[in-house]
mmCIF file of C-alpha atoms in Angstrom:
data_model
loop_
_atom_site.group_PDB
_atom_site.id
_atom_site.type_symbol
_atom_site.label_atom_id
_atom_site.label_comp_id
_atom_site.label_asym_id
_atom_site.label_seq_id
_atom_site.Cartn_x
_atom_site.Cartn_y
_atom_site.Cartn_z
ATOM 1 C CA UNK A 24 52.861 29.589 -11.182
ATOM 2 C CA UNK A 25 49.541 31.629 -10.123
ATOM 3 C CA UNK A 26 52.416 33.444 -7.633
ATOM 4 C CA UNK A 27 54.790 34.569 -10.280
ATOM 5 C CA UNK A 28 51.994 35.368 -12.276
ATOM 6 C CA UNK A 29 50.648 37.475 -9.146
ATOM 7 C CA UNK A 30 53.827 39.310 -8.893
ATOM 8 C CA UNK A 31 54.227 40.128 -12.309
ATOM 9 C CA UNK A 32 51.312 41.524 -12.829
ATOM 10 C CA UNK A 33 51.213 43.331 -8.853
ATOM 11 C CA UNK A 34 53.541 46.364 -10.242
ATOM 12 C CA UNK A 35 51.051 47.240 -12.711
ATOM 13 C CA UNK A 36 47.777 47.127 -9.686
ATOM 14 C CA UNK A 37 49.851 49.291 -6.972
ATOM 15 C CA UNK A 38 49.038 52.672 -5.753
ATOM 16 C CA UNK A 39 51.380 55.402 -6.707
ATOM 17 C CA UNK A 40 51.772 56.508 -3.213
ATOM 18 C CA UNK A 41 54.235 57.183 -0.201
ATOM 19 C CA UNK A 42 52.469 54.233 2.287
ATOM 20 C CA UNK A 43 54.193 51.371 2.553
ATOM 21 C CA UNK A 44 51.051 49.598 3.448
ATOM 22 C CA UNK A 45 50.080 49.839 0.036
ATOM 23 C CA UNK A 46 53.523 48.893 -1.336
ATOM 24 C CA UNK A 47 53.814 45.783 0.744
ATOM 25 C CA UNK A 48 53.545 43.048 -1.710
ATOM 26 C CA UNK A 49 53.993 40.394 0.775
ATOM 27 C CA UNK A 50 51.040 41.345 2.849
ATOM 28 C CA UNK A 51 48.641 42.066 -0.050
ATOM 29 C CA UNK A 52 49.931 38.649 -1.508
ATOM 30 C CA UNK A 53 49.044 37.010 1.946
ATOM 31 C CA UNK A 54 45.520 38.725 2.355
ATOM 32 C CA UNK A 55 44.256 37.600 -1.372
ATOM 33 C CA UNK A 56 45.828 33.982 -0.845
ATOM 34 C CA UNK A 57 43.684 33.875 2.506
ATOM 35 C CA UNK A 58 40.726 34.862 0.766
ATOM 36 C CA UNK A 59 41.082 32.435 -2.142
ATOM 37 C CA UNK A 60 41.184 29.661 0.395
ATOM 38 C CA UNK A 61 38.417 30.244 2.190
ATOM 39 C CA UNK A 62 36.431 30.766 -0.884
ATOM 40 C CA UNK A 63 37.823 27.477 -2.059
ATOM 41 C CA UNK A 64 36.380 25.945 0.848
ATOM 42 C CA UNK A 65 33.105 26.963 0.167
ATOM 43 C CA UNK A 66 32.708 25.909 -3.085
ATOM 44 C CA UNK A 67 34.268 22.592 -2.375
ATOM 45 C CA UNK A 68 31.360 22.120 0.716
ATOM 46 C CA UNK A 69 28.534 23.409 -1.676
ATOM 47 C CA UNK A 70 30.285 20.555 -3.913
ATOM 48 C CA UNK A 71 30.526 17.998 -1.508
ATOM 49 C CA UNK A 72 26.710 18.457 -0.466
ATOM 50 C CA UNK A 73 25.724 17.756 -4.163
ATOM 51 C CA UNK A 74 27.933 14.655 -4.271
ATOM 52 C CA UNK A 75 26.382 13.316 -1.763
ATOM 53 C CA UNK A 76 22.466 14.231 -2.640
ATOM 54 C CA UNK A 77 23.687 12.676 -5.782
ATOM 55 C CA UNK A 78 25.085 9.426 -4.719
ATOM 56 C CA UNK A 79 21.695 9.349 -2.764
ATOM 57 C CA UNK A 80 19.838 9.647 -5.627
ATOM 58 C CA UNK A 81 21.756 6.903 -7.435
ATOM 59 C CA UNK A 82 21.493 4.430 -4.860
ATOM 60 C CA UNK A 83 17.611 4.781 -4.341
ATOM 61 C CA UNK A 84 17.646 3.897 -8.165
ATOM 62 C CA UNK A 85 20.250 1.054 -8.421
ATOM 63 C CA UNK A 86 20.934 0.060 -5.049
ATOM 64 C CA UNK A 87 17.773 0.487 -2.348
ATOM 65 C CA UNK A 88 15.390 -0.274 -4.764
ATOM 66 C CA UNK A 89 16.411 -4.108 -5.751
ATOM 67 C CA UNK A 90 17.164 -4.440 -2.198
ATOM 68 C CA UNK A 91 13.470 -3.652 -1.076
ATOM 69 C CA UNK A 92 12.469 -5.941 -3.699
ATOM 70 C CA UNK A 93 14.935 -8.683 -2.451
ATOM 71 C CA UNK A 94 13.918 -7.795 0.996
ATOM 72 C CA UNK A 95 9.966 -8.803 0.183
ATOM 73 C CA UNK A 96 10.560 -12.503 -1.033
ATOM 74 C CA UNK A 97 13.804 -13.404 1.316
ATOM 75 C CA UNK A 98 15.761 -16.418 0.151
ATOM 76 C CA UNK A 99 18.296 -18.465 1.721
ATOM 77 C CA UNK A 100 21.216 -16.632 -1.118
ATOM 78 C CA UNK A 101 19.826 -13.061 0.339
ATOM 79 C CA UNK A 102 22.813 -11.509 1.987
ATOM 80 C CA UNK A 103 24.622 -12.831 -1.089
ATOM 81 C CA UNK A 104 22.996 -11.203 -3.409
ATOM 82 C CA UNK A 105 22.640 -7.761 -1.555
ATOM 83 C CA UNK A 106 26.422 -8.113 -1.351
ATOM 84 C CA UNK A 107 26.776 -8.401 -5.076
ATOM 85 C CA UNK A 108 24.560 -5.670 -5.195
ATOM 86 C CA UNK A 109 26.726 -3.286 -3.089
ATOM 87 C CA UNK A 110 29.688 -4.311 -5.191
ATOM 88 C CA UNK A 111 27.848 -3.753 -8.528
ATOM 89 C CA UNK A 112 26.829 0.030 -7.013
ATOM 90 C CA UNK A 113 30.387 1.068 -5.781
ATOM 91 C CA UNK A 114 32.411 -0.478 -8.839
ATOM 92 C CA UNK A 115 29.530 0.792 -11.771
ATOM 93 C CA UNK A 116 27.794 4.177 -10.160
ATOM 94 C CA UNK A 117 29.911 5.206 -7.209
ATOM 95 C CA UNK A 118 33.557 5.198 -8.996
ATOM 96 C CA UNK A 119 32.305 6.020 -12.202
ATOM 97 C CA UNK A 120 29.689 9.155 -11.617
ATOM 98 C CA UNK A 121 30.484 10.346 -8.052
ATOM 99 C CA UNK A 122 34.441 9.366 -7.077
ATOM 100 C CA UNK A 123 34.874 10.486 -10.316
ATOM 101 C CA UNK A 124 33.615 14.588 -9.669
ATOM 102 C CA UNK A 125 35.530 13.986 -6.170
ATOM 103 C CA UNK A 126 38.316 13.931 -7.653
ATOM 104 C CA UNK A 127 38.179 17.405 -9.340
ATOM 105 C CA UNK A 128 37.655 19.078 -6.271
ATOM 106 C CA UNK A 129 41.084 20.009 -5.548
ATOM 107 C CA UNK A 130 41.374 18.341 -2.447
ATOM 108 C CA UNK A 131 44.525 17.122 -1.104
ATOM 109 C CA UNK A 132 45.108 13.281 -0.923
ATOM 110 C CA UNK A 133 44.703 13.249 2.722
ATOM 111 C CA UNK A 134 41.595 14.949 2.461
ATOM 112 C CA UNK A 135 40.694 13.826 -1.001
ATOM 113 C CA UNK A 136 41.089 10.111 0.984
ATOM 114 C CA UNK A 137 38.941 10.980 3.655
ATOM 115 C CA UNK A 138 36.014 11.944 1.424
ATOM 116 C CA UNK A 139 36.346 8.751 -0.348
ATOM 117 C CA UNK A 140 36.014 6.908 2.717
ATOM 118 C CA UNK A 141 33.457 8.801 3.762
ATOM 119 C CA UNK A 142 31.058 8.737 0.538
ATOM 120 C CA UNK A 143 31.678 4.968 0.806
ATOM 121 C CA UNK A 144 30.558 4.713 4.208
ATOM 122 C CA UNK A 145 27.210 6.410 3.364
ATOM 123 C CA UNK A 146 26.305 3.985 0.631
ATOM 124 C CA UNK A 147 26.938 1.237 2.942
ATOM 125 C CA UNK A 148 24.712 3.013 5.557
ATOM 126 C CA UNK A 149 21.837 3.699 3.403
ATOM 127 C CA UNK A 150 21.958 -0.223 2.826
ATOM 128 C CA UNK A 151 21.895 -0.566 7.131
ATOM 129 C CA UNK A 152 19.031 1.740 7.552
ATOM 130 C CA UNK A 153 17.169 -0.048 4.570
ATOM 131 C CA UNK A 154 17.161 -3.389 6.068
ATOM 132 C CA UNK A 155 17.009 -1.738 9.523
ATOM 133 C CA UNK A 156 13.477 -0.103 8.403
ATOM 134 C CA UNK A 157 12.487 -3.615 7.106
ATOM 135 C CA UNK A 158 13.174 -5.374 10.737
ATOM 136 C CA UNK A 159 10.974 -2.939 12.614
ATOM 137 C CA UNK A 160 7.915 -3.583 10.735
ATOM 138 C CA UNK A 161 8.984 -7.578 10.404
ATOM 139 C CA UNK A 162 5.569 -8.553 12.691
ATOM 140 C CA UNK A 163 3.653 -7.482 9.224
ATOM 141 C CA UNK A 164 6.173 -8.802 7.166
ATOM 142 C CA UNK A 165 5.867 -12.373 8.365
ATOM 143 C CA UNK A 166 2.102 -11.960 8.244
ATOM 144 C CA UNK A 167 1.888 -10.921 4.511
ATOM 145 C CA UNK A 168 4.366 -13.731 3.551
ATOM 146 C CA UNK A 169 1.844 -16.042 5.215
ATOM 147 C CA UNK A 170 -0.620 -15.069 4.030
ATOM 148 C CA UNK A 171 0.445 -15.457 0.339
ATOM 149 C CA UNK A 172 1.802 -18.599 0.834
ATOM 150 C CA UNK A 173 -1.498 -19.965 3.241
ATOM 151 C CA UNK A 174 -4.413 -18.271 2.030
ATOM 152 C CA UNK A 175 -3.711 -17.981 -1.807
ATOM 153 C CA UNK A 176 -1.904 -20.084 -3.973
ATOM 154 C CA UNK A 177 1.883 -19.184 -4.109
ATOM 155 C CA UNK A 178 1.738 -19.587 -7.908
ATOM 156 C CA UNK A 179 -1.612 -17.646 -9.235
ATOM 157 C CA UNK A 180 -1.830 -15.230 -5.871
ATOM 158 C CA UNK A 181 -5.663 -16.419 -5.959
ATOM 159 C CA UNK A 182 -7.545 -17.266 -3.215
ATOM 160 C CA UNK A 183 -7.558 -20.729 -1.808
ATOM 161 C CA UNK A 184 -11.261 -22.724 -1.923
ATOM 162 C CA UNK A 185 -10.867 -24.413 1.777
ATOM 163 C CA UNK A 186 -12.165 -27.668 1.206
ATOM 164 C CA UNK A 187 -11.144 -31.440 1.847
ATOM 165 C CA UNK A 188 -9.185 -31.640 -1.346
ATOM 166 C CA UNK A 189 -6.723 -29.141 0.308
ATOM 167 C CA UNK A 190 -3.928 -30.577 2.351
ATOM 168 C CA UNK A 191 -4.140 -28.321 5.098
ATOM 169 C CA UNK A 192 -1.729 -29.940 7.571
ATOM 170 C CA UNK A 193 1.043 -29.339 4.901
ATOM 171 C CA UNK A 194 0.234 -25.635 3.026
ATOM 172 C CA UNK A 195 0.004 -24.420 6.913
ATOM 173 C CA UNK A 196 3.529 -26.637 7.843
ATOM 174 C CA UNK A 197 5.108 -25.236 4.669
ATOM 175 C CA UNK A 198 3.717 -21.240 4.951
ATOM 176 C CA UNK A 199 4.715 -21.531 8.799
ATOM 177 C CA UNK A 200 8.678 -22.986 8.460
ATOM 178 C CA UNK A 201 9.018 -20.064 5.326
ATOM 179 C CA UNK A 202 7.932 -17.565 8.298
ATOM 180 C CA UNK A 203 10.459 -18.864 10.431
ATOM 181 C CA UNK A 204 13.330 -18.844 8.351
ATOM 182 C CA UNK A 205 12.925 -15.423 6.786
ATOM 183 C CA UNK A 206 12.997 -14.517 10.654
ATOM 184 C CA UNK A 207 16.438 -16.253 11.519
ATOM 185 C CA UNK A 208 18.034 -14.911 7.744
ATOM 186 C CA UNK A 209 16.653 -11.510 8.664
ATOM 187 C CA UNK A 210 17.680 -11.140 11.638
ATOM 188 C CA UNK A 211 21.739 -10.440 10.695
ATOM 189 C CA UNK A 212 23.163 -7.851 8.085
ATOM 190 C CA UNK A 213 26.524 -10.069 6.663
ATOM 191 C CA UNK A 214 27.774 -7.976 3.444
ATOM 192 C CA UNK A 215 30.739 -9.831 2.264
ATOM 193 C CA UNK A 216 34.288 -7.625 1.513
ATOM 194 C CA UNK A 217 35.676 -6.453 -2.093
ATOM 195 C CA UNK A 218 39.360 -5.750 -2.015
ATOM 196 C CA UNK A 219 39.878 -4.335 -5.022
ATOM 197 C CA UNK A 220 37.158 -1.282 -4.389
ATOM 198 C CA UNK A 221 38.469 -1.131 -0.476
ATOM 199 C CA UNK A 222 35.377 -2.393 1.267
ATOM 200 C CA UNK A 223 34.418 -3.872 4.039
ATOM 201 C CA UNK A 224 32.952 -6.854 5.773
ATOM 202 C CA UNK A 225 29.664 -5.695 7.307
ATOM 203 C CA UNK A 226 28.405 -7.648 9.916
ATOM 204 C CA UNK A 227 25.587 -6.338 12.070
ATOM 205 C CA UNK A 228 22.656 -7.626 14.385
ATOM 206 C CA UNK A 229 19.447 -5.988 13.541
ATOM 207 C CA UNK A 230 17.122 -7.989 16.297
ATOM 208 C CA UNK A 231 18.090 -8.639 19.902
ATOM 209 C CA UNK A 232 17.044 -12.173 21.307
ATOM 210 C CA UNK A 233 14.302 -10.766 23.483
ATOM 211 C CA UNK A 234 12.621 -9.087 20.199
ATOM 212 C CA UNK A 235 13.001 -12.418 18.160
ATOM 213 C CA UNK A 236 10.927 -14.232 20.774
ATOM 214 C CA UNK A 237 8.165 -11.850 21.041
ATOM 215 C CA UNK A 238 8.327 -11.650 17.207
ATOM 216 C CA UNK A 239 8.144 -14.983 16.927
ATOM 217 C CA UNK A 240 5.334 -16.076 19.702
ATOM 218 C CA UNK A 241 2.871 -13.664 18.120
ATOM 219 C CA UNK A 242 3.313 -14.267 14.726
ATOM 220 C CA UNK A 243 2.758 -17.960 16.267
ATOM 221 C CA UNK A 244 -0.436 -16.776 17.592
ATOM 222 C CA UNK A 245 -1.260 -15.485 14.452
ATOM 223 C CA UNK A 246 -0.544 -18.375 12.077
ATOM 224 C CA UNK A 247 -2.208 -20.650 14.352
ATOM 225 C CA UNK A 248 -5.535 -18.562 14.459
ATOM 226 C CA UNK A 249 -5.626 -18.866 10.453
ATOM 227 C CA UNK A 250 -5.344 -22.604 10.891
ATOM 228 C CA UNK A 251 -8.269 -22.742 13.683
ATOM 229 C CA UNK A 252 -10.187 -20.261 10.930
ATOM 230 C CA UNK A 253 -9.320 -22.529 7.847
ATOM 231 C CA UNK A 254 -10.571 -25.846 9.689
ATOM 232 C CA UNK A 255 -13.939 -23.787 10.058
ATOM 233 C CA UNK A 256 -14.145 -23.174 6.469
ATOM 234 C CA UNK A 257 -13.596 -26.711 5.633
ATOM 235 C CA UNK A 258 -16.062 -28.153 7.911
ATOM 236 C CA UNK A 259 -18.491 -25.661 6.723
ATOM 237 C CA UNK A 260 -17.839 -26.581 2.823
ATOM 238 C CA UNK A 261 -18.755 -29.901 3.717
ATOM 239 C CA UNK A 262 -22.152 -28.777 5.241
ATOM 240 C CA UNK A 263 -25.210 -28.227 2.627
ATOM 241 C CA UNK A 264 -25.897 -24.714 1.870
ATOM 242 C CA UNK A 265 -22.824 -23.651 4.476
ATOM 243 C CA UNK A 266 -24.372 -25.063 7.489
ATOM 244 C CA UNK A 267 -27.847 -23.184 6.763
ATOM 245 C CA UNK A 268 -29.991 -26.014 5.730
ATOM 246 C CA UNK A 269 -30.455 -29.210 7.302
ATOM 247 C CA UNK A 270 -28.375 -32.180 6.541
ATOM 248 C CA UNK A 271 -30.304 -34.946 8.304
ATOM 249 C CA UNK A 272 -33.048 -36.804 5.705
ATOM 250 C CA UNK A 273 -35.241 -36.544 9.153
ATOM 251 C CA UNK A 274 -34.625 -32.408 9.215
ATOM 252 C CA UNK A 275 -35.531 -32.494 5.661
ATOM 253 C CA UNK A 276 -38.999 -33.937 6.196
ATOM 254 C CA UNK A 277 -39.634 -31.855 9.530
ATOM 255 C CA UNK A 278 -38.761 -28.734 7.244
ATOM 256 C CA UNK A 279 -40.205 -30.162 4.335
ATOM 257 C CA UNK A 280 -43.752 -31.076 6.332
ATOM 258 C CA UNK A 281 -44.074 -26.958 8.478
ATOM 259 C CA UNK A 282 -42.881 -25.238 4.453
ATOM 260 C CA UNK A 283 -45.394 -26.986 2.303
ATOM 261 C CA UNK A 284 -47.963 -24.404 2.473
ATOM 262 C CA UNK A 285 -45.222 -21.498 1.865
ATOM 263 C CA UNK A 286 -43.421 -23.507 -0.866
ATOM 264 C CA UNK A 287 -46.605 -24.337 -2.705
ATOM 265 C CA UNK A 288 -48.114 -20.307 -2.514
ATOM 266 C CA UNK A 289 -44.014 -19.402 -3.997
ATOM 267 C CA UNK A 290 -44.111 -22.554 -6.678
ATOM 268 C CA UNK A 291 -48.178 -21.302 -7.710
ATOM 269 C CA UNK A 292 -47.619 -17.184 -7.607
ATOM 270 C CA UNK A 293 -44.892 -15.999 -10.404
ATOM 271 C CA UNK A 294 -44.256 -13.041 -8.451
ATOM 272 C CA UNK A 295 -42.781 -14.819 -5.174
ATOM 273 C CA UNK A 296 -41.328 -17.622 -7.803
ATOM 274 C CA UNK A 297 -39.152 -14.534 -9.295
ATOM 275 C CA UNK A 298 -38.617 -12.604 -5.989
ATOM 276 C CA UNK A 299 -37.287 -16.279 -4.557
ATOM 277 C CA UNK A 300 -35.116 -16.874 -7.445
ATOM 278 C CA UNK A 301 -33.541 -13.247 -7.821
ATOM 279 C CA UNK A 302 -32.536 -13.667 -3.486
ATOM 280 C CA UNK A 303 -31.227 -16.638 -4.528
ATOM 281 C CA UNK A 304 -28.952 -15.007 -7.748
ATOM 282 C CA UNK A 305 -27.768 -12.534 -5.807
ATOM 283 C CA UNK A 306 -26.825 -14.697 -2.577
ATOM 284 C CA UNK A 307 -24.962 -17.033 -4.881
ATOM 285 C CA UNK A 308 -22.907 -14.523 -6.465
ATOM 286 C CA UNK A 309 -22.471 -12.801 -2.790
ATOM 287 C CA UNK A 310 -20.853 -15.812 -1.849
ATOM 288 C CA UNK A 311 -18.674 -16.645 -5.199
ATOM 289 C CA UNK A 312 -17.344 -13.184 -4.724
ATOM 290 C CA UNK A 313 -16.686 -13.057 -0.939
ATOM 291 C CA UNK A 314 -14.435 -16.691 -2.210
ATOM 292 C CA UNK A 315 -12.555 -14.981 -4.465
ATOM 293 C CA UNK A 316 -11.549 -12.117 -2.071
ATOM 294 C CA UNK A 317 -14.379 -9.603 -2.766
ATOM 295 C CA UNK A 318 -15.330 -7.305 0.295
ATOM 296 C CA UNK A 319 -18.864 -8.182 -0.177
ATOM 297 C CA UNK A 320 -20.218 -6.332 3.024
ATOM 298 C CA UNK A 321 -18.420 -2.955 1.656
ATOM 299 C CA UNK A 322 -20.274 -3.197 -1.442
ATOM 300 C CA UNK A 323 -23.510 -4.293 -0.160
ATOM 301 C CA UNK A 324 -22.821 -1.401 2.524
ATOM 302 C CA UNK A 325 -22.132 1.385 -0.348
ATOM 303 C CA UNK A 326 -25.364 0.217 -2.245
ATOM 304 C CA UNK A 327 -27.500 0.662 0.927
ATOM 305 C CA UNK A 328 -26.011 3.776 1.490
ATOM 306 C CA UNK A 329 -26.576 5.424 -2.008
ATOM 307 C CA UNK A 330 -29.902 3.664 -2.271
ATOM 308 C CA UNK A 331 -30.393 5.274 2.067
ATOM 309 C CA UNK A 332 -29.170 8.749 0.327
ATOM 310 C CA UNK A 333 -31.420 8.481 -2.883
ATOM 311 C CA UNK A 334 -34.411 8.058 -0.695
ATOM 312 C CA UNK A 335 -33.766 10.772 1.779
ATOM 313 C CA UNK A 336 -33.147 13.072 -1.355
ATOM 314 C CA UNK A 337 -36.744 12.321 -2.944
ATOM 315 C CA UNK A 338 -38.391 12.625 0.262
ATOM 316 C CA UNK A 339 -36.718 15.808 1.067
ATOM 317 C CA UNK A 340 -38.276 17.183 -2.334
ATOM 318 C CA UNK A 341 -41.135 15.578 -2.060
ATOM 319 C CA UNK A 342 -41.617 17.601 1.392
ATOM 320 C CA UNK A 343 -40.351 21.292 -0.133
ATOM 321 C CA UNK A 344 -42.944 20.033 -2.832
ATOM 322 C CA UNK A 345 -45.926 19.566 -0.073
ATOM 323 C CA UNK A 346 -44.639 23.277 1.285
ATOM 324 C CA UNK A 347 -45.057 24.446 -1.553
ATOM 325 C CA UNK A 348 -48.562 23.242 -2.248
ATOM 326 C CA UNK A 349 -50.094 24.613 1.222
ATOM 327 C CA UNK A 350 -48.722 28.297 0.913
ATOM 328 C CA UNK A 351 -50.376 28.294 -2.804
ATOM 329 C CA UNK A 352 -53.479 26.986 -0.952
ATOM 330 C CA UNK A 353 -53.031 29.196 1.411
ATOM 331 C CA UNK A 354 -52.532 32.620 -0.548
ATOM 332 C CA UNK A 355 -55.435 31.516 -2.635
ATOM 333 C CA UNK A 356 -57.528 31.531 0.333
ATOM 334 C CA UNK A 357 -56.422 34.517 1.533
ATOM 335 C CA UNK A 358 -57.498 36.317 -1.881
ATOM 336 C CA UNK A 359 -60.645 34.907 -1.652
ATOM 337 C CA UNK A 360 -61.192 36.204 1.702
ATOM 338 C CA UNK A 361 -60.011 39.540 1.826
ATOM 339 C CA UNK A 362 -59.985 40.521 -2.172
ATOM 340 C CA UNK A 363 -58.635 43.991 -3.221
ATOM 341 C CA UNK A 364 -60.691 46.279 -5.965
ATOM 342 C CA UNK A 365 -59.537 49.388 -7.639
ATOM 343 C CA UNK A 366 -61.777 52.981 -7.931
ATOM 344 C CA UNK A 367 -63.339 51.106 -11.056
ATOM 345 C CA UNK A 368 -64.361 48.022 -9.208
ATOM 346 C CA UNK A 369 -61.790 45.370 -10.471
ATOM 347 C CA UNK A 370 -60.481 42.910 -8.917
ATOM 348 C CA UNK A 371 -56.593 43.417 -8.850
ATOM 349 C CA UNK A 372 -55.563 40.388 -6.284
ATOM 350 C CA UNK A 373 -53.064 38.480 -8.342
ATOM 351 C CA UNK A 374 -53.741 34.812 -9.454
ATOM 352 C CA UNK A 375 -52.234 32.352 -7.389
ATOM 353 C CA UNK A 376 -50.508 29.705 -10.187
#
């Protein structure tokens, strides 16, 4: 149709002239079709680029996103739910808001095929790199979920009290087998097929052997040095004042016999009765803090530091202040000694405030 259209309308374009070069409808027809093409086939790759920033868009939004959240609390359902995930994405976002625009492109169904297959495979490979980037940083992975299952309480996320009403043997048996599993499920992309979109089974090893085994001996390493660390907390809970003070009743009298003196001058004088108490505030609520996760040391740290700062800052003033003070002692002097006196006899030196 565009043709006949074309050569309809060619007659009224042409050059009234004796050169057949310019009467050759044929060639000019040839020259413009070339040229339409290879426009054609720039627009359609500026097209194609969008498509596919698009689609990457999309799946950061509905596809990478509840993965990374799936990712950070692995169950034994995980690939199964990824899977429904990828299915959800191609059947709702992909066919609907990117196949969709494909499809207008003018491209011919081998071609028009090809892209297809091609937008599909990048979904699924943004999926692969997303659980690929999870793997290599899986050392920290196993360590956080440890942590929130060992050192806090699974259900509140607040720090654990070590003491002998925990059962120790079994949070640490229970944190340590979660570990372990996440590490075998992990280890293995399986993304089940979906004829009716056209994709594929995905089966793919993320870890070699050799990595799983130094993955796994150090995170043992690791889980077992928070055990060794929580027994010390325990046995220290059970010691009066954290292992400070004595616990024997014949420590008690020693102490109690060489402190008399000091404890009877702090009991009699208010001041060293406040001072004593105060210490005492402050160490308590050091410690509550530090046991519900506080970084006490960077706070206590900050304080010394602005209270360091604060006394560096008066004394610097105090010493531009002294400076001060001895060159307005010392101009004084210096009118007193050599005075100056105008033709009158006045004294003209100027006061020194």
């Amino acid at each position: 149709d565009i043709r006949r259209f074309f050569s309809a309308k060619i007659e009224e374009c042409m050059i009234n002239t004796e050169n057949k070069k310019f009467l050759n409808k044929e060639l000019f027809w040839k020259d413009t079709q070339k040229r339409l093409r290879e426009r054609t086939k720039t627009i359609q790759m500026e097209q194609w680029q969008l498509l596919c920033k698009e689609n990457e868009n999309l799946a950061d939004e509905h596809l990478l996103t509840p993965i990374s959240r799936l990712l950070r609390k692995p169950t034994q359902n995980i690939w199964r739910q990824i899977s429904s995930l990828r299915i959800h994405y191609h059947g709702e976002f992909l066919q609907k808001q990117i196949l969709s625009k494909l499809g207008n492109l003018m491209y011919d169904e081998m071609k028009l095929s090809e892209k297809v297959s091609a937008i599909q495979n990048s979904s699924d490979n943004l999926i692969v790199n997303r659980c690929k980037k999870y793997c290599s940083r899986m050392d920290g992975v196993l360590q956080d979920v440890f942590d929130s299952l060992f050192n806090k309480n699974p259900e509140s996320g607040i720090p654990r009290s070590w003491d002998e009403s925990v059962k120790l043997d079994e949070i640490f048996s229970h944190a340590k087998s979660q570990c372990l599993e996440i590490l075998t499920l992990t280890q293995q992309i399986v993304l089940s097929e979906n004829v009716d979109l056209g994709l594929q089974e995905i089966k793919l090893k993320l870890l070699t052997a050799d990595t799983i085994d130094d993955i796994r001996q150090d995170f043992l390493k690791f889980a077992d040095n928070e055990y060794r660390r929580a027994q010390e907390n325990i046995r220290r809970s059970n010691m009066l004042g954290g292992g400070i003070l004595p616990t024997h009743p014949v420590s008690w009298l020693i102490f109690l016999f060489f402190a008399k003196d000091e404890i009877w001058t702090m009991l009699t004088n208010p001041l060293y009765l406040i001072m004593f108490l105060l210490g005492a505030a402050i160490l308590v609520i050091g410690y509550q803090a530090h046991t519900y996760g506080f970084d006490v040391q960077t706070i206590v740290m900050s304080m010394v530091n602005k209270v360091v700062q604060m006394v560096a800052n008066k004394a610097k003033e105090f010493e531009q202040y002294q400076r001060t003070v001895q060159m307005q002692g010392q101009r004084r002097k210096s009118r007193e000694l050599n005075p100056v006196y105008t033709d009158d006899g006045n004294d003209t030196t100027p006061d020194v405030m």
